[in-house]
Amino acid sequence: TQLLEQSPQFLSIQEGENLTVYCNSSSVFSSLQWYRQEPGEGPVLLVTVVTGGEVKKLKRLTFQFGDARKDSSLHITAAQPGDTGLYLCAGHGSSNTGKLIFGQGTTLQVKP
Amino acid sequence: DAGVTQSPTHLIKTRGQQVTLRCSPKSGHDTVSWYQQALGQGPQFIFQYYEEEERQRGNFPDRFSGHQFPNYSSELNVNALLLGDSALYLCASSWGDRFPEAFFGQGTRLTVV
């Protein structure tokens, strides 16, 4: 069974601070995705990483896929209150048909 | 483009009852997946429908069943509801086989009392 472990589960920081969220597994994933979910809404895709060692940037967000494709990280620079939400990593199962295996999520609160 | 739409948005049912949730996929998408998300947790895969057939299934009991219609819309049925079935049920649609991007609806919040 493929599992994804996210850490930390909760994060409360001040505006302007930097943070990193980790997503780890003992299994190899074909790809990893990061989603952001706000209360009462469905998850919204932020990025997909496919190649081991790949780094993608989305404004103040930097995503990295581990060389062995077993882990990923999300780094936010100079966090803003608008970054508050639930961050989820998700991996595609071995069949690559769209089934997503999600981590348990990291709840981020950025205080003004 | 309306995106993925789910109905109803909220629902309260009694233990032992049956419930049907509905999903209309994003225009152009042919694959629908259903997920269950407990409070404070990540979504758990229930099953996926493609070409009106269940293509993959997660670790959920047979009380959970589904259907996909020729227009790609889908239903999730849950029989003999338990208190533990209370959760946010998410529908995601996608297209294509290689790491498809999943678009999620806003979910249906089911409360079983």
JSON list of C-alpha atoms in Angstrom, two decimals:
[
{"chain": "A", "resi": 1, "resn": "THR", "atom": "CA", "xyz": [0.00, 0.00, 0.00]},
{"chain": "A", "resi": 2, "resn": "GLN", "atom": "CA", "xyz": [1.35, 3.37, -1.01]},
{"chain": "A", "resi": 3, "resn": "LEU", "atom": "CA", "xyz": [1.16, 6.00, 1.74]},
{"chain": "A", "resi": 4, "resn": "LEU", "atom": "CA", "xyz": [2.13, 9.65, 1.97]},
{"chain": "A", "resi": 5, "resn": "GLU", "atom": "CA", "xyz": [3.06, 11.26, 5.30]},
{"chain": "A", "resi": 6, "resn": "GLN", "atom": "CA", "xyz": [2.95, 15.03, 5.60]},
{"chain": "A", "resi": 7, "resn": "SER", "atom": "CA", "xyz": [4.66, 17.12, 8.22]},
{"chain": "A", "resi": 8, "resn": "PRO", "atom": "CA", "xyz": [3.98, 19.21, 10.07]},
{"chain": "A", "resi": 9, "resn": "GLN", "atom": "CA", "xyz": [0.23, 18.67, 10.41]},
{"chain": "A", "resi": 10, "resn": "PHE", "atom": "CA", "xyz": [-0.32, 22.21, 11.73]},
{"chain": "A", "resi": 11, "resn": "LEU", "atom": "CA", "xyz": [1.66, 25.37, 11.24]},
{"chain": "A", "resi": 12, "resn": "SER", "atom": "CA", "xyz": [0.88, 28.83, 12.62]},
{"chain": "A", "resi": 13, "resn": "ILE", "atom": "CA", "xyz": [3.28, 31.59, 11.63]},
{"chain": "A", "resi": 14, "resn": "GLN", "atom": "CA", "xyz": [3.48, 35.36, 11.32]},
{"chain": "A", "resi": 15, "resn": "GLU", "atom": "CA", "xyz": [3.20, 37.17, 8.03]},
{"chain": "A", "resi": 16, "resn": "GLY", "atom": "CA", "xyz": [6.59, 37.45, 6.34]},
{"chain": "A", "resi": 17, "resn": "GLU", "atom": "CA", "xyz": [8.05, 34.22, 7.72]},
{"chain": "A", "resi": 18, "resn": "ASN", "atom": "CA", "xyz": [9.24, 31.35, 5.56]},
{"chain": "A", "resi": 19, "resn": "LEU", "atom": "CA", "xyz": [8.05, 27.75, 5.92]},
{"chain": "A", "resi": 20, "resn": "THR", "atom": "CA", "xyz": [8.54, 24.30, 4.48]},
{"chain": "A", "resi": 21, "resn": "VAL", "atom": "CA", "xyz": [6.05, 21.44, 4.33]},
{"chain": "A", "resi": 22, "resn": "TYR", "atom": "CA", "xyz": [7.28, 17.90, 3.76]},
{"chain": "A", "resi": 23, "resn": "CYS", "atom": "CA", "xyz": [5.65, 14.93, 2.06]},
{"chain": "A", "resi": 24, "resn": "ASN", "atom": "CA", "xyz": [7.36, 11.57, 2.49]},
{"chain": "A", "resi": 25, "resn": "SER", "atom": "CA", "xyz": [6.79, 7.97, 1.46]},
{"chain": "A", "resi": 26, "resn": "SER", "atom": "CA", "xyz": [8.62, 4.67, 1.44]},
{"chain": "A", "resi": 27, "resn": "SER", "atom": "CA", "xyz": [7.19, 4.05, -2.05]},
{"chain": "A", "resi": 28, "resn": "VAL", "atom": "CA", "xyz": [8.16, 5.48, -5.39]},
{"chain": "A", "resi": 29, "resn": "PHE", "atom": "CA", "xyz": [5.55, 7.64, -7.05]},
{"chain": "A", "resi": 30, "resn": "SER", "atom": "CA", "xyz": [5.24, 8.31, -10.76]},
{"chain": "A", "resi": 31, "resn": "SER", "atom": "CA", "xyz": [4.37, 11.91, -9.99]},
{"chain": "A", "resi": 32, "resn": "LEU", "atom": "CA", "xyz": [3.42, 14.08, -7.05]},
{"chain": "A", "resi": 33, "resn": "GLN", "atom": "CA", "xyz": [0.96, 16.92, -6.95]},
{"chain": "A", "resi": 34, "resn": "TRP", "atom": "CA", "xyz": [0.36, 19.67, -4.42]},
{"chain": "A", "resi": 35, "resn": "TYR", "atom": "CA", "xyz": [-3.11, 21.02, -3.77]},
{"chain": "A", "resi": 36, "resn": "ARG", "atom": "CA", "xyz": [-4.46, 23.85, -1.65]},
{"chain": "A", "resi": 37, "resn": "GLN", "atom": "CA", "xyz": [-7.90, 23.57, -0.11]},
{"chain": "A", "resi": 38, "resn": "GLU", "atom": "CA", "xyz": [-9.93, 26.30, 1.56]},
{"chain": "A", "resi": 39, "resn": "PRO", "atom": "CA", "xyz": [-12.81, 25.60, 3.97]},
{"chain": "A", "resi": 40, "resn": "GLY", "atom": "CA", "xyz": [-15.96, 24.49, 2.17]},
{"chain": "A", "resi": 41, "resn": "GLU", "atom": "CA", "xyz": [-14.15, 24.07, -1.13]},
{"chain": "A", "resi": 42, "resn": "GLY", "atom": "CA", "xyz": [-12.53, 21.26, -3.06]},
{"chain": "A", "resi": 43, "resn": "PRO", "atom": "CA", "xyz": [-8.74, 21.03, -3.46]},
{"chain": "A", "resi": 44, "resn": "VAL", "atom": "CA", "xyz": [-7.19, 23.16, -6.19]},
{"chain": "A", "resi": 45, "resn": "LEU", "atom": "CA", "xyz": [-4.09, 21.93, -8.00]},
{"chain": "A", "resi": 46, "resn": "LEU", "atom": "CA", "xyz": [-0.96, 24.04, -7.50]},
{"chain": "A", "resi": 47, "resn": "VAL", "atom": "CA", "xyz": [1.69, 21.98, -9.29]},
{"chain": "A", "resi": 48, "resn": "THR", "atom": "CA", "xyz": [2.62, 18.56, -10.65]},
{"chain": "A", "resi": 49, "resn": "VAL", "atom": "CA", "xyz": [6.21, 17.26, -10.42]},
{"chain": "A", "resi": 50, "resn": "VAL", "atom": "CA", "xyz": [7.20, 14.25, -12.47]},
{"chain": "A", "resi": 51, "resn": "THR", "atom": "CA", "xyz": [11.00, 14.00, -12.72]},
{"chain": "A", "resi": 52, "resn": "GLY", "atom": "CA", "xyz": [13.22, 13.08, -9.79]},
{"chain": "A", "resi": 53, "resn": "GLY", "atom": "CA", "xyz": [15.07, 16.19, -8.56]},
{"chain": "A", "resi": 54, "resn": "GLU", "atom": "CA", "xyz": [12.64, 18.49, -10.33]},
{"chain": "A", "resi": 55, "resn": "VAL", "atom": "CA", "xyz": [12.13, 21.97, -8.87]},
{"chain": "A", "resi": 56, "resn": "LYS", "atom": "CA", "xyz": [9.18, 24.16, -9.83]},
{"chain": "A", "resi": 57, "resn": "LYS", "atom": "CA", "xyz": [8.44, 27.71, -8.72]},
{"chain": "A", "resi": 58, "resn": "LEU", "atom": "CA", "xyz": [5.08, 29.39, -8.54]},
{"chain": "A", "resi": 59, "resn": "LYS", "atom": "CA", "xyz": [5.61, 32.98, -7.37]},
{"chain": "A", "resi": 60, "resn": "ARG", "atom": "CA", "xyz": [6.60, 32.64, -3.68]},
{"chain": "A", "resi": 61, "resn": "LEU", "atom": "CA", "xyz": [6.05, 28.86, -3.67]},
{"chain": "A", "resi": 62, "resn": "THR", "atom": "CA", "xyz": [8.86, 26.42, -4.51]},
{"chain": "A", "resi": 63, "resn": "PHE", "atom": "CA", "xyz": [8.15, 22.73, -5.01]},
{"chain": "A", "resi": 64, "resn": "GLN", "atom": "CA", "xyz": [10.75, 19.99, -5.11]},
{"chain": "A", "resi": 65, "resn": "PHE", "atom": "CA", "xyz": [10.52, 16.30, -6.01]},
{"chain": "A", "resi": 66, "resn": "GLY", "atom": "CA", "xyz": [13.11, 14.06, -4.38]},
{"chain": "A", "resi": 67, "resn": "ASP", "atom": "CA", "xyz": [15.74, 12.37, -6.52]},
{"chain": "A", "resi": 68, "resn": "ALA", "atom": "CA", "xyz": [14.30, 8.95, -5.71]},
{"chain": "A", "resi": 69, "resn": "ARG", "atom": "CA", "xyz": [10.71, 10.17, -6.29]},
{"chain": "A", "resi": 70, "resn": "LYS", "atom": "CA", "xyz": [9.70, 9.15, -2.77]},
{"chain": "A", "resi": 71, "resn": "ASP", "atom": "CA", "xyz": [9.38, 12.60, -1.24]},
{"chain": "A", "resi": 72, "resn": "SER", "atom": "CA", "xyz": [8.53, 16.19, -2.01]},
{"chain": "A", "resi": 73, "resn": "SER", "atom": "CA", "xyz": [8.60, 19.55, -0.30]},
{"chain": "A", "resi": 74, "resn": "LEU", "atom": "CA", "xyz": [6.75, 22.84, -0.55]},
{"chain": "A", "resi": 75, "resn": "HIS", "atom": "CA", "xyz": [8.58, 25.98, 0.53]},
{"chain": "A", "resi": 76, "resn": "ILE", "atom": "CA", "xyz": [6.76, 29.30, 0.93]},
{"chain": "A", "resi": 77, "resn": "THR", "atom": "CA", "xyz": [8.80, 32.49, 1.11]},
{"chain": "A", "resi": 78, "resn": "ALA", "atom": "CA", "xyz": [7.47, 35.54, 2.96]},
{"chain": "A", "resi": 79, "resn": "ALA", "atom": "CA", "xyz": [4.11, 33.97, 3.79]},
{"chain": "A", "resi": 80, "resn": "GLN", "atom": "CA", "xyz": [1.01, 36.13, 3.55]},
{"chain": "A", "resi": 81, "resn": "PRO", "atom": "CA", "xyz": [-2.42, 35.75, 5.23]},
{"chain": "A", "resi": 82, "resn": "GLY", "atom": "CA", "xyz": [-3.82, 34.76, 1.84]},
{"chain": "A", "resi": 83, "resn": "ASP", "atom": "CA", "xyz": [-1.65, 31.63, 1.96]},
{"chain": "A", "resi": 84, "resn": "THR", "atom": "CA", "xyz": [-3.75, 30.29, 4.85]},
{"chain": "A", "resi": 85, "resn": "GLY", "atom": "CA", "xyz": [-5.35, 26.95, 4.03]},
{"chain": "A", "resi": 86, "resn": "LEU", "atom": "CA", "xyz": [-4.94, 23.19, 3.93]},
{"chain": "A", "resi": 87, "resn": "TYR", "atom": "CA", "xyz": [-2.02, 22.02, 1.79]},
{"chain": "A", "resi": 88, "resn": "LEU", "atom": "CA", "xyz": [-2.23, 18.49, 0.45]},
{"chain": "A", "resi": 89, "resn": "CYS", "atom": "CA", "xyz": [0.32, 16.40, -1.37]},
{"chain": "A", "resi": 90, "resn": "ALA", "atom": "CA", "xyz": [-0.97, 13.63, -3.58]},
{"chain": "A", "resi": 91, "resn": "GLY", "atom": "CA", "xyz": [0.68, 10.94, -5.63]},
{"chain": "A", "resi": 92, "resn": "HIS", "atom": "CA", "xyz": [-0.52, 9.02, -8.61]},
{"chain": "A", "resi": 93, "resn": "GLY", "atom": "CA", "xyz": [-0.79, 5.31, -8.01]},
{"chain": "A", "resi": 94, "resn": "SER", "atom": "CA", "xyz": [1.17, 2.85, -10.08]},
{"chain": "A", "resi": 95, "resn": "SER", "atom": "CA", "xyz": [-1.60, 2.56, -12.66]},
{"chain": "A", "resi": 96, "resn": "ASN", "atom": "CA", "xyz": [-1.36, 6.27, -13.56]},
{"chain": "A", "resi": 97, "resn": "THR", "atom": "CA", "xyz": [-5.08, 6.31, -14.31]},
{"chain": "A", "resi": 98, "resn": "GLY", "atom": "CA", "xyz": [-5.83, 9.27, -12.14]},
{"chain": "A", "resi": 99, "resn": "LYS", "atom": "CA", "xyz": [-6.33, 7.64, -8.74]},
{"chain": "A", "resi": 100, "resn": "LEU", "atom": "CA", "xyz": [-4.71, 9.98, -6.26]},
{"chain": "A", "resi": 101, "resn": "ILE", "atom": "CA", "xyz": [-3.23, 8.97, -2.92]},
{"chain": "A", "resi": 102, "resn": "PHE", "atom": "CA", "xyz": [-3.33, 11.94, -0.56]},
{"chain": "A", "resi": 103, "resn": "GLY", "atom": "CA", "xyz": [-1.32, 12.82, 2.48]},
{"chain": "A", "resi": 104, "resn": "GLN", "atom": "CA", "xyz": [-3.24, 13.85, 5.58]},
{"chain": "A", "resi": 105, "resn": "GLY", "atom": "CA", "xyz": [-2.61, 17.52, 4.89]},
{"chain": "A", "resi": 106, "resn": "THR", "atom": "CA", "xyz": [-0.89, 20.46, 6.53]},
{"chain": "A", "resi": 107, "resn": "THR", "atom": "CA", "xyz": [-3.06, 23.23, 7.95]},
{"chain": "A", "resi": 108, "resn": "LEU", "atom": "CA", "xyz": [-1.28, 26.55, 7.56]},
{"chain": "A", "resi": 109, "resn": "GLN", "atom": "CA", "xyz": [-2.36, 29.69, 9.38]},
{"chain": "A", "resi": 110, "resn": "VAL", "atom": "CA", "xyz": [-0.57, 32.93, 8.56]},
{"chain": "A", "resi": 111, "resn": "LYS", "atom": "CA", "xyz": [-1.29, 35.71, 11.04]},
{"chain": "A", "resi": 112, "resn": "PRO", "atom": "CA", "xyz": [-1.15, 39.35, 9.93]},
{"chain": "B", "resi": 1, "resn": "ASP", "atom": "CA", "xyz": [-17.09, 26.71, -18.14]},
{"chain": "B", "resi": 2, "resn": "ALA", "atom": "CA", "xyz": [-18.94, 25.71, -14.97]},
{"chain": "B", "resi": 3, "resn": "GLY", "atom": "CA", "xyz": [-16.21, 23.38, -13.76]},
{"chain": "B", "resi": 4, "resn": "VAL", "atom": "CA", "xyz": [-17.14, 20.40, -11.62]},
{"chain": "B", "resi": 5, "resn": "THR", "atom": "CA", "xyz": [-20.50, 20.76, -9.92]},
{"chain": "B", "resi": 6, "resn": "GLN", "atom": "CA", "xyz": [-21.82, 18.63, -7.09]},
{"chain": "B", "resi": 7, "resn": "SER", "atom": "CA", "xyz": [-25.23, 18.39, -5.51]},
{"chain": "B", "resi": 8, "resn": "PRO", "atom": "CA", "xyz": [-26.45, 18.77, -2.93]},
{"chain": "B", "resi": 9, "resn": "THR", "atom": "CA", "xyz": [-23.92, 20.88, -1.02]},
{"chain": "B", "resi": 10, "resn": "HIS", "atom": "CA", "xyz": [-25.12, 19.75, 2.39]},
{"chain": "B", "resi": 11, "resn": "LEU", "atom": "CA", "xyz": [-27.16, 16.75, 3.50]},
{"chain": "B", "resi": 12, "resn": "ILE", "atom": "CA", "xyz": [-28.30, 15.31, 6.82]},
{"chain": "B", "resi": 13, "resn": "LYS", "atom": "CA", "xyz": [-29.36, 11.67, 6.98]},
{"chain": "B", "resi": 14, "resn": "THR", "atom": "CA", "xyz": [-30.27, 9.19, 9.68]},
{"chain": "B", "resi": 15, "resn": "ARG", "atom": "CA", "xyz": [-28.34, 6.01, 10.40]},
{"chain": "B", "resi": 16, "resn": "GLY", "atom": "CA", "xyz": [-29.50, 3.15, 8.20]},
{"chain": "B", "resi": 17, "resn": "GLN", "atom": "CA", "xyz": [-30.78, 5.40, 5.43]},
{"chain": "B", "resi": 18, "resn": "GLN", "atom": "CA", "xyz": [-29.50, 5.54, 1.89]},
{"chain": "B", "resi": 19, "resn": "VAL", "atom": "CA", "xyz": [-28.07, 8.58, 0.10]},
{"chain": "B", "resi": 20, "resn": "THR", "atom": "CA", "xyz": [-27.28, 9.55, -3.50]},
{"chain": "B", "resi": 21, "resn": "LEU", "atom": "CA", "xyz": [-24.78, 12.26, -4.35]},
{"chain": "B", "resi": 22, "resn": "ARG", "atom": "CA", "xyz": [-24.41, 13.72, -7.83]},
{"chain": "B", "resi": 23, "resn": "CYS", "atom": "CA", "xyz": [-21.55, 15.10, -9.88]},
{"chain": "B", "resi": 24, "resn": "SER", "atom": "CA", "xyz": [-21.29, 16.82, -13.25]},
{"chain": "B", "resi": 25, "resn": "PRO", "atom": "CA", "xyz": [-17.74, 16.81, -14.58]},
{"chain": "B", "resi": 26, "resn": "LYS", "atom": "CA", "xyz": [-15.89, 19.68, -16.19]},
{"chain": "B", "resi": 27, "resn": "SER", "atom": "CA", "xyz": [-16.67, 20.05, -19.88]},
{"chain": "B", "resi": 28, "resn": "GLY", "atom": "CA", "xyz": [-14.51, 17.72, -21.96]},
{"chain": "B", "resi": 29, "resn": "HIS", "atom": "CA", "xyz": [-13.66, 15.40, -19.08]},
{"chain": "B", "resi": 30, "resn": "ASP", "atom": "CA", "xyz": [-14.57, 11.73, -19.33]},
{"chain": "B", "resi": 31, "resn": "THR", "atom": "CA", "xyz": [-13.31, 10.34, -16.03]},
{"chain": "B", "resi": 32, "resn": "VAL", "atom": "CA", "xyz": [-14.92, 10.85, -12.64]},
{"chain": "B", "resi": 33, "resn": "SER", "atom": "CA", "xyz": [-13.39, 9.91, -9.29]},
{"chain": "B", "resi": 34, "resn": "TRP", "atom": "CA", "xyz": [-15.00, 10.07, -5.86]},
{"chain": "B", "resi": 35, "resn": "TYR", "atom": "CA", "xyz": [-13.19, 10.78, -2.60]},
{"chain": "B", "resi": 36, "resn": "GLN", "atom": "CA", "xyz": [-14.22, 10.84, 1.04]},
{"chain": "B", "resi": 37, "resn": "GLN", "atom": "CA", "xyz": [-12.60, 13.47, 3.25]},
{"chain": "B", "resi": 38, "resn": "ALA", "atom": "CA", "xyz": [-13.01, 13.26, 7.01]},
{"chain": "B", "resi": 39, "resn": "LEU", "atom": "CA", "xyz": [-12.58, 16.45, 8.99]},
{"chain": "B", "resi": 40, "resn": "GLY", "atom": "CA", "xyz": [-8.92, 17.45, 9.20]},
{"chain": "B", "resi": 41, "resn": "GLN", "atom": "CA", "xyz": [-7.77, 14.62, 6.94]},
{"chain": "B", "resi": 42, "resn": "GLY", "atom": "CA", "xyz": [-6.74, 14.19, 3.34]},
{"chain": "B", "resi": 43, "resn": "PRO", "atom": "CA", "xyz": [-9.21, 12.78, 0.82]},
{"chain": "B", "resi": 44, "resn": "GLN", "atom": "CA", "xyz": [-9.47, 8.99, 0.52]},
{"chain": "B", "resi": 45, "resn": "PHE", "atom": "CA", "xyz": [-10.12, 7.44, -2.90]},
{"chain": "B", "resi": 46, "resn": "ILE", "atom": "CA", "xyz": [-13.45, 5.62, -3.16]},
{"chain": "B", "resi": 47, "resn": "PHE", "atom": "CA", "xyz": [-13.64, 4.67, -6.85]},
{"chain": "B", "resi": 48, "resn": "GLN", "atom": "CA", "xyz": [-13.22, 5.93, -10.38]},
{"chain": "B", "resi": 49, "resn": "TYR", "atom": "CA", "xyz": [-15.52, 5.70, -13.38]},
{"chain": "B", "resi": 50, "resn": "TYR", "atom": "CA", "xyz": [-14.52, 5.76, -17.02]},
{"chain": "B", "resi": 51, "resn": "GLU", "atom": "CA", "xyz": [-16.69, 4.86, -20.01]},
{"chain": "B", "resi": 52, "resn": "GLU", "atom": "CA", "xyz": [-19.55, 4.05, -17.63]},
{"chain": "B", "resi": 53, "resn": "GLU", "atom": "CA", "xyz": [-17.51, 1.34, -15.89]},
{"chain": "B", "resi": 54, "resn": "GLU", "atom": "CA", "xyz": [-15.87, 1.27, -12.48]},
{"chain": "B", "resi": 55, "resn": "ARG", "atom": "CA", "xyz": [-12.18, 1.29, -13.38]},
{"chain": "B", "resi": 56, "resn": "GLN", "atom": "CA", "xyz": [-10.58, 1.36, -9.94]},
{"chain": "B", "resi": 57, "resn": "ARG", "atom": "CA", "xyz": [-11.81, 0.98, -6.40]},
{"chain": "B", "resi": 58, "resn": "GLY", "atom": "CA", "xyz": [-10.33, 2.00, -3.07]},
{"chain": "B", "resi": 59, "resn": "ASN", "atom": "CA", "xyz": [-10.71, 0.26, 0.26]},
{"chain": "B", "resi": 60, "resn": "PHE", "atom": "CA", "xyz": [-14.41, 0.97, 0.80]},
{"chain": "B", "resi": 61, "resn": "PRO", "atom": "CA", "xyz": [-17.19, -1.54, 1.55]},
{"chain": "B", "resi": 62, "resn": "ASP", "atom": "CA", "xyz": [-19.82, -2.60, -0.96]},
{"chain": "B", "resi": 63, "resn": "ARG", "atom": "CA", "xyz": [-22.26, -0.18, 0.69]},
{"chain": "B", "resi": 64, "resn": "PHE", "atom": "CA", "xyz": [-20.56, 2.40, -1.50]},
{"chain": "B", "resi": 65, "resn": "SER", "atom": "CA", "xyz": [-21.57, 2.10, -5.13]},
{"chain": "B", "resi": 66, "resn": "GLY", "atom": "CA", "xyz": [-21.63, 4.37, -8.11]},
{"chain": "B", "resi": 67, "resn": "HIS", "atom": "CA", "xyz": [-22.70, 4.93, -11.63]},
{"chain": "B", "resi": 68, "resn": "GLN", "atom": "CA", "xyz": [-21.57, 6.94, -14.61]},
{"chain": "B", "resi": 69, "resn": "PHE", "atom": "CA", "xyz": [-24.00, 8.07, -17.28]},
{"chain": "B", "resi": 70, "resn": "PRO", "atom": "CA", "xyz": [-23.40, 8.47, -21.03]},
{"chain": "B", "resi": 71, "resn": "ASN", "atom": "CA", "xyz": [-22.97, 12.23, -20.54]},
{"chain": "B", "resi": 72, "resn": "TYR", "atom": "CA", "xyz": [-20.11, 11.44, -18.08]},
{"chain": "B", "resi": 73, "resn": "SER", "atom": "CA", "xyz": [-22.00, 12.66, -15.02]},
{"chain": "B", "resi": 74, "resn": "SER", "atom": "CA", "xyz": [-21.85, 10.38, -12.03]},
{"chain": "B", "resi": 75, "resn": "GLU", "atom": "CA", "xyz": [-23.63, 9.34, -8.87]},
{"chain": "B", "resi": 76, "resn": "LEU", "atom": "CA", "xyz": [-22.32, 8.01, -5.59]},
{"chain": "B", "resi": 77, "resn": "ASN", "atom": "CA", "xyz": [-24.70, 5.86, -3.56]},
{"chain": "B", "resi": 78, "resn": "VAL", "atom": "CA", "xyz": [-24.18, 4.87, 0.04]},
{"chain": "B", "resi": 79, "resn": "ASN", "atom": "CA", "xyz": [-26.51, 2.32, 1.66]},
{"chain": "B", "resi": 80, "resn": "ALA", "atom": "CA", "xyz": [-27.10, 1.55, 5.33]},
{"chain": "B", "resi": 81, "resn": "LEU", "atom": "CA", "xyz": [-25.48, 4.77, 6.47]},
{"chain": "B", "resi": 82, "resn": "LEU", "atom": "CA", "xyz": [-23.26, 4.71, 9.55]},
{"chain": "B", "resi": 83, "resn": "LEU", "atom": "CA", "xyz": [-22.25, 7.61, 11.77]},
{"chain": "B", "resi": 84, "resn": "GLY", "atom": "CA", "xyz": [-18.71, 7.14, 10.46]},
{"chain": "B", "resi": 85, "resn": "ASP", "atom": "CA", "xyz": [-19.85, 7.95, 6.94]},
{"chain": "B", "resi": 86, "resn": "SER", "atom": "CA", "xyz": [-20.16, 11.60, 7.95]},
{"chain": "B", "resi": 87, "resn": "ALA", "atom": "CA", "xyz": [-17.63, 13.43, 5.79]},
{"chain": "B", "resi": 88, "resn": "LEU", "atom": "CA", "xyz": [-17.09, 15.72, 2.84]},
{"chain": "B", "resi": 89, "resn": "TYR", "atom": "CA", "xyz": [-17.56, 13.78, -0.38]},
{"chain": "B", "resi": 90, "resn": "LEU", "atom": "CA", "xyz": [-15.54, 15.15, -3.27]},
{"chain": "B", "resi": 91, "resn": "CYS", "atom": "CA", "xyz": [-15.95, 14.48, -6.94]},
{"chain": "B", "resi": 92, "resn": "ALA", "atom": "CA", "xyz": [-13.00, 15.00, -9.28]},
{"chain": "B", "resi": 93, "resn": "SER", "atom": "CA", "xyz": [-13.04, 14.91, -13.06]},
{"chain": "B", "resi": 94, "resn": "SER", "atom": "CA", "xyz": [-10.13, 14.48, -15.42]},
{"chain": "B", "resi": 95, "resn": "TRP", "atom": "CA", "xyz": [-9.19, 13.60, -18.97]},
{"chain": "B", "resi": 96, "resn": "GLY", "atom": "CA", "xyz": [-6.35, 11.56, -20.35]},
{"chain": "B", "resi": 97, "resn": "ASP", "atom": "CA", "xyz": [-4.16, 8.83, -18.95]},
{"chain": "B", "resi": 98, "resn": "ARG", "atom": "CA", "xyz": [-0.78, 10.29, -18.04]},
{"chain": "B", "resi": 99, "resn": "PHE", "atom": "CA", "xyz": [-0.82, 12.11, -14.68]},
{"chain": "B", "resi": 100, "resn": "PRO", "atom": "CA", "xyz": [-4.11, 13.82, -15.51]},
{"chain": "B", "resi": 101, "resn": "GLU", "atom": "CA", "xyz": [-4.95, 17.01, -13.69]},
{"chain": "B", "resi": 102, "resn": "ALA", "atom": "CA", "xyz": [-7.93, 16.44, -11.43]},
{"chain": "B", "resi": 103, "resn": "PHE", "atom": "CA", "xyz": [-10.47, 19.21, -11.04]},
{"chain": "B", "resi": 104, "resn": "PHE", "atom": "CA", "xyz": [-12.48, 18.96, -7.85]},
{"chain": "B", "resi": 105, "resn": "GLY", "atom": "CA", "xyz": [-15.99, 20.08, -7.08]},
{"chain": "B", "resi": 106, "resn": "GLN", "atom": "CA", "xyz": [-16.81, 21.93, -3.88]},
{"chain": "B", "resi": 107, "resn": "GLY", "atom": "CA", "xyz": [-18.00, 18.71, -2.28]},
{"chain": "B", "resi": 108, "resn": "THR", "atom": "CA", "xyz": [-21.11, 17.48, -0.52]},
{"chain": "B", "resi": 109, "resn": "ARG", "atom": "CA", "xyz": [-21.03, 17.67, 3.27]},
{"chain": "B", "resi": 110, "resn": "LEU", "atom": "CA", "xyz": [-22.86, 14.57, 4.55]},
{"chain": "B", "resi": 111, "resn": "THR", "atom": "CA", "xyz": [-23.85, 14.39, 8.19]},
{"chain": "B", "resi": 112, "resn": "VAL", "atom": "CA", "xyz": [-25.26, 11.12, 9.54]},
{"chain": "B", "resi": 113, "resn": "VAL", "atom": "CA", "xyz": [-27.15, 11.40, 12.82]}
]
